[in-house]
mmCIF file of C-alpha atoms in Angstrom:
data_model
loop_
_atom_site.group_PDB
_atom_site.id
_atom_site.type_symbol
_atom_site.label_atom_id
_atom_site.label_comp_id
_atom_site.label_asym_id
_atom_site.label_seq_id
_atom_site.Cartn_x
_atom_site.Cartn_y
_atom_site.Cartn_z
ATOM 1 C CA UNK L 23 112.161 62.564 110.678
ATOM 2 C CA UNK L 24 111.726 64.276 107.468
ATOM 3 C CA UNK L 25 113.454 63.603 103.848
ATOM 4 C CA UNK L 26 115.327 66.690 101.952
ATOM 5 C CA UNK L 27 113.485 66.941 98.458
ATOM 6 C CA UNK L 28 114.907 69.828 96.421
ATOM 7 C CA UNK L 29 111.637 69.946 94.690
ATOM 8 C CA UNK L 30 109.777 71.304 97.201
ATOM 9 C CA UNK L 31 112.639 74.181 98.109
ATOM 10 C CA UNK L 32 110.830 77.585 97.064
ATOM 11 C CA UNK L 33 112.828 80.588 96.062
ATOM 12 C CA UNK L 34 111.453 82.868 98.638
ATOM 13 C CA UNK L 35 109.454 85.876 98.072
ATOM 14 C CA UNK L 36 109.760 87.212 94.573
ATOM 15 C CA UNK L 37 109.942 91.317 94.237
ATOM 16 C CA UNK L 38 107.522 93.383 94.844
ATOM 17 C CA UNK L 39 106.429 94.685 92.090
ATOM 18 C CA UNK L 40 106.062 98.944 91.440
ATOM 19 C CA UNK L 41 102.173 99.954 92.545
ATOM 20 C CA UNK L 42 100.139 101.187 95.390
ATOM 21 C CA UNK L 43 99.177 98.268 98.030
ATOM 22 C CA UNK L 44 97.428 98.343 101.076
ATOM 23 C CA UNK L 45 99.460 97.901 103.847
ATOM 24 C CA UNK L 46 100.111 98.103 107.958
ATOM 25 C CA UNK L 47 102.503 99.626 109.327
ATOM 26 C CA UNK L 48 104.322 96.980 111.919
ATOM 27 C CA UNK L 49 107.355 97.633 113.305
ATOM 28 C CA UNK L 50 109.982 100.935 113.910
ATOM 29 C CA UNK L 51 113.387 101.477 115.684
ATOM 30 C CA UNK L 52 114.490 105.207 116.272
ATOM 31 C CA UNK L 53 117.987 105.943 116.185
ATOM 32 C CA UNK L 54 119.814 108.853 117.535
ATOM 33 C CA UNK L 55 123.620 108.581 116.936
ATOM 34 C CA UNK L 56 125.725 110.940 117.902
ATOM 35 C CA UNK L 57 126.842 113.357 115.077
ATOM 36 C CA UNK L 58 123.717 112.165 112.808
ATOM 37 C CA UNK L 59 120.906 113.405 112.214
ATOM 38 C CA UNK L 60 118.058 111.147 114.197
ATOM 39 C CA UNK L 61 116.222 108.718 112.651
ATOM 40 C CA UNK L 62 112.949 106.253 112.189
ATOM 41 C CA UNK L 63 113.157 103.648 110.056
ATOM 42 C CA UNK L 64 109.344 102.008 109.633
ATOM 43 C CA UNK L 65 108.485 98.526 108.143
ATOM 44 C CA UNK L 66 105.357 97.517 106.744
ATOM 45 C CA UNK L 67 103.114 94.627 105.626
ATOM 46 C CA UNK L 68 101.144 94.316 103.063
ATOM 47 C CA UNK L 69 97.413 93.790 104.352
ATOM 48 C CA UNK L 70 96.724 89.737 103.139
ATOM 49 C CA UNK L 71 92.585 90.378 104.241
ATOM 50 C CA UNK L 72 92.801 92.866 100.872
ATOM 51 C CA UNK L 73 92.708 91.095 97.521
ATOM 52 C CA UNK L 74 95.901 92.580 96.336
ATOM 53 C CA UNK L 75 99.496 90.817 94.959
ATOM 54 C CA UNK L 76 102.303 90.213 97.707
ATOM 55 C CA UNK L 77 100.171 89.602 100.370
ATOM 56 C CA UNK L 78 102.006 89.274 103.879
ATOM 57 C CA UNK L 79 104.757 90.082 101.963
ATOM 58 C CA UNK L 80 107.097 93.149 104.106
ATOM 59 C CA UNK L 81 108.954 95.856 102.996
ATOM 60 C CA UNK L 82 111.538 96.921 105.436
ATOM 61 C CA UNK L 83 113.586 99.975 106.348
ATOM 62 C CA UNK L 84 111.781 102.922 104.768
ATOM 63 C CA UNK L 85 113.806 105.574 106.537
ATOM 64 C CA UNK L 86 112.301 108.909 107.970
ATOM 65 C CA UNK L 87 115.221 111.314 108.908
ATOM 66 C CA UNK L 88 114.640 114.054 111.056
ATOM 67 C CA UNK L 89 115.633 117.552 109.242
ATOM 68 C CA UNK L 90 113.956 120.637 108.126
ATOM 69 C CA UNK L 91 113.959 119.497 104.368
ATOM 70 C CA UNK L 92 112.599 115.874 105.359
ATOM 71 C CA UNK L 93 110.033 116.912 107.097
ATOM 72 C CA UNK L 94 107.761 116.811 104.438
ATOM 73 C CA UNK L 95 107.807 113.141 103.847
ATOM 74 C CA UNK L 96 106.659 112.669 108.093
ATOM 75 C CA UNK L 97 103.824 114.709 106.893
ATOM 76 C CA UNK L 98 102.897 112.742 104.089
ATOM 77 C CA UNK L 99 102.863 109.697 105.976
ATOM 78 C CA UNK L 100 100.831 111.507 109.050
ATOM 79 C CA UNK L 101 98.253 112.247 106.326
ATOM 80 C CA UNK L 102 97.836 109.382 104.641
ATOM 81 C CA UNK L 103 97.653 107.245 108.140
ATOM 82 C CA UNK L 104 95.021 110.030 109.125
ATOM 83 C CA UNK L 105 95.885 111.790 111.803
ATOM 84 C CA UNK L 106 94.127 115.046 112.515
ATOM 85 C CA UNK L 107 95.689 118.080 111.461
ATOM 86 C CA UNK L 108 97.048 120.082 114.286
ATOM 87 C CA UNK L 109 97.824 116.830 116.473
ATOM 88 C CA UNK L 110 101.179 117.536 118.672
ATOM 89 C CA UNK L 111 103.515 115.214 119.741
ATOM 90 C CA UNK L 112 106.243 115.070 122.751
ATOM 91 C CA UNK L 113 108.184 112.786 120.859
ATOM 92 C CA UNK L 114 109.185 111.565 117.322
ATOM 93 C CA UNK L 115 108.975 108.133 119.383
ATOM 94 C CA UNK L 116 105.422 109.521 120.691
ATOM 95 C CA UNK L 117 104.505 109.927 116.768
ATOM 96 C CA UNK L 118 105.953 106.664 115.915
ATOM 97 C CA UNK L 119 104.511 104.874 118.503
ATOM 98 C CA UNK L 120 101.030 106.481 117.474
ATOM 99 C CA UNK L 121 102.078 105.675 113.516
ATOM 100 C CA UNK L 122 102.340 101.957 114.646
ATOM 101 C CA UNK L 123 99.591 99.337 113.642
ATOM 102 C CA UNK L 124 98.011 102.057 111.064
ATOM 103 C CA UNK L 125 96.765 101.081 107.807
ATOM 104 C CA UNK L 126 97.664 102.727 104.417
ATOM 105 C CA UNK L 127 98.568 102.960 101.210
ATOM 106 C CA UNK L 128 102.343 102.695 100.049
ATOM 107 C CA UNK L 129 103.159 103.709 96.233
ATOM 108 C CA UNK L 130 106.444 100.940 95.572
ATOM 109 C CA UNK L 131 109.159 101.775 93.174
ATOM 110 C CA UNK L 132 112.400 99.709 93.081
ATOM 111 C CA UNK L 133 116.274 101.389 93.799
ATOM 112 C CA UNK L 134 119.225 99.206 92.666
ATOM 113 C CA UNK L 135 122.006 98.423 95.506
ATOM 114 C CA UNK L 136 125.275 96.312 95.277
ATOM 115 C CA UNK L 137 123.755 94.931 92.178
ATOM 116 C CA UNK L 138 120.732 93.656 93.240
ATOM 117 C CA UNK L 139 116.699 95.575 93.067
ATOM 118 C CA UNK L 140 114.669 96.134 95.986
ATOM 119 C CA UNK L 141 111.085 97.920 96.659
ATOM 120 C CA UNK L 142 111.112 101.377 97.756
ATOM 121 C CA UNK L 143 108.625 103.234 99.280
ATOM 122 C CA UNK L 144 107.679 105.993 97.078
ATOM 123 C CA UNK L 145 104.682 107.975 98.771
ATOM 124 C CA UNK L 146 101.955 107.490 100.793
ATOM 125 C CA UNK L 147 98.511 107.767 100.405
ATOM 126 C CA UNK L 148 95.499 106.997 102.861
ATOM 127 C CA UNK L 149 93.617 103.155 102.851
ATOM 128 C CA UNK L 150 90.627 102.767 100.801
ATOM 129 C CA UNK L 151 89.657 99.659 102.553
ATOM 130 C CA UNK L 152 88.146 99.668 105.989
ATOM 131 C CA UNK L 153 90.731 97.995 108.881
ATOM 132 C CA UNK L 154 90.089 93.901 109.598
ATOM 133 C CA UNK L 155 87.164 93.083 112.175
ATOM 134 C CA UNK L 156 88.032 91.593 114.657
ATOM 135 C CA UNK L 157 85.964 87.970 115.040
ATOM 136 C CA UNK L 158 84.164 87.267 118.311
ATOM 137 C CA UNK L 159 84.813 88.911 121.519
ATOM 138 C CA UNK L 160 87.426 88.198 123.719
ATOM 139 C CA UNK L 161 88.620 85.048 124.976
ATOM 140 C CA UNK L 162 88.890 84.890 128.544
ATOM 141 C CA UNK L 163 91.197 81.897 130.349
ATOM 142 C CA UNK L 164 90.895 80.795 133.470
ATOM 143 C CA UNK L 165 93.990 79.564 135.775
ATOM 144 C CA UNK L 166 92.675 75.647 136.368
ATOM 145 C CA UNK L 167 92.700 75.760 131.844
ATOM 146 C CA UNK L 168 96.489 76.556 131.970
ATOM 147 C CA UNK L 169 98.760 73.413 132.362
ATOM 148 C CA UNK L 170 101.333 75.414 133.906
#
């Protein structure tokens, strides 16, 4: 059993404040609806093993739509996530999936909405940091170590 103790209820994350940060890219959904123009929207993290405000903190939905004019702005991400120059994808889900898991740098700026401020991804340039090691080598489990 626990006790309810209003003193300990946080406020949640506060805003993310304008700057560049070092972050991973985690998550994207493509969507293709019919009489739209497609779309990726991408969502990030910002890295927590680089000493750097908001830590773990996410910023969600930074849209990529697919046109001739936007183009430019899949580019800037492709750069700044280093892939080569020249590389070819199938797919803007091929390039997404690819985009996935790759470490960068986000410049944050803020857009008002309904009244209320939220971070908005800006540009993109590539990580200064180099990606986390991973500790140890893999951990193998045998089938008499699982209790199922």
């Amino acid at each position: 059993m626990f006790k309810i103790n209003h003193e300990e209820a946080g406020t949640g994350f506060e805003l993310i404040a304008k700057g560049d940060y070092e972050v991973t890219v985690i998550n994207y959904e493509t969507k293709n609806e019919p009489g739209k123009n497609p779309r990726i929207t991408v969502d990030y993290e910002i890295r927590s093993d680089v000493p750097q405000p908001h830590q773990g903190q996410k910023i969600l939905y930074d849209g990529f739509t697919i046109t001739e004019k936007a183009m430019w702005r899949l580019q800037a991400i492709s750069k700044a996530a280093k892939f080569p120059n020249g590389l070819s994808f199938n797919s803007y889900k091929e390039w997404a999936d690819t985009l996935l898991n790759k470490n960068l740098v986000i410049t944050v700026g803020h857009r008002e909405y309904n009244g209320n401020t939220y971070p908005e991804v800006k540009g993109f340039k590539e990580s200064q940091v180099a990606p986390p090691v991973q500790q140890g080598g893999p951990i193998t489990v045998s089938d008499d170590q699982v209790p199922f």
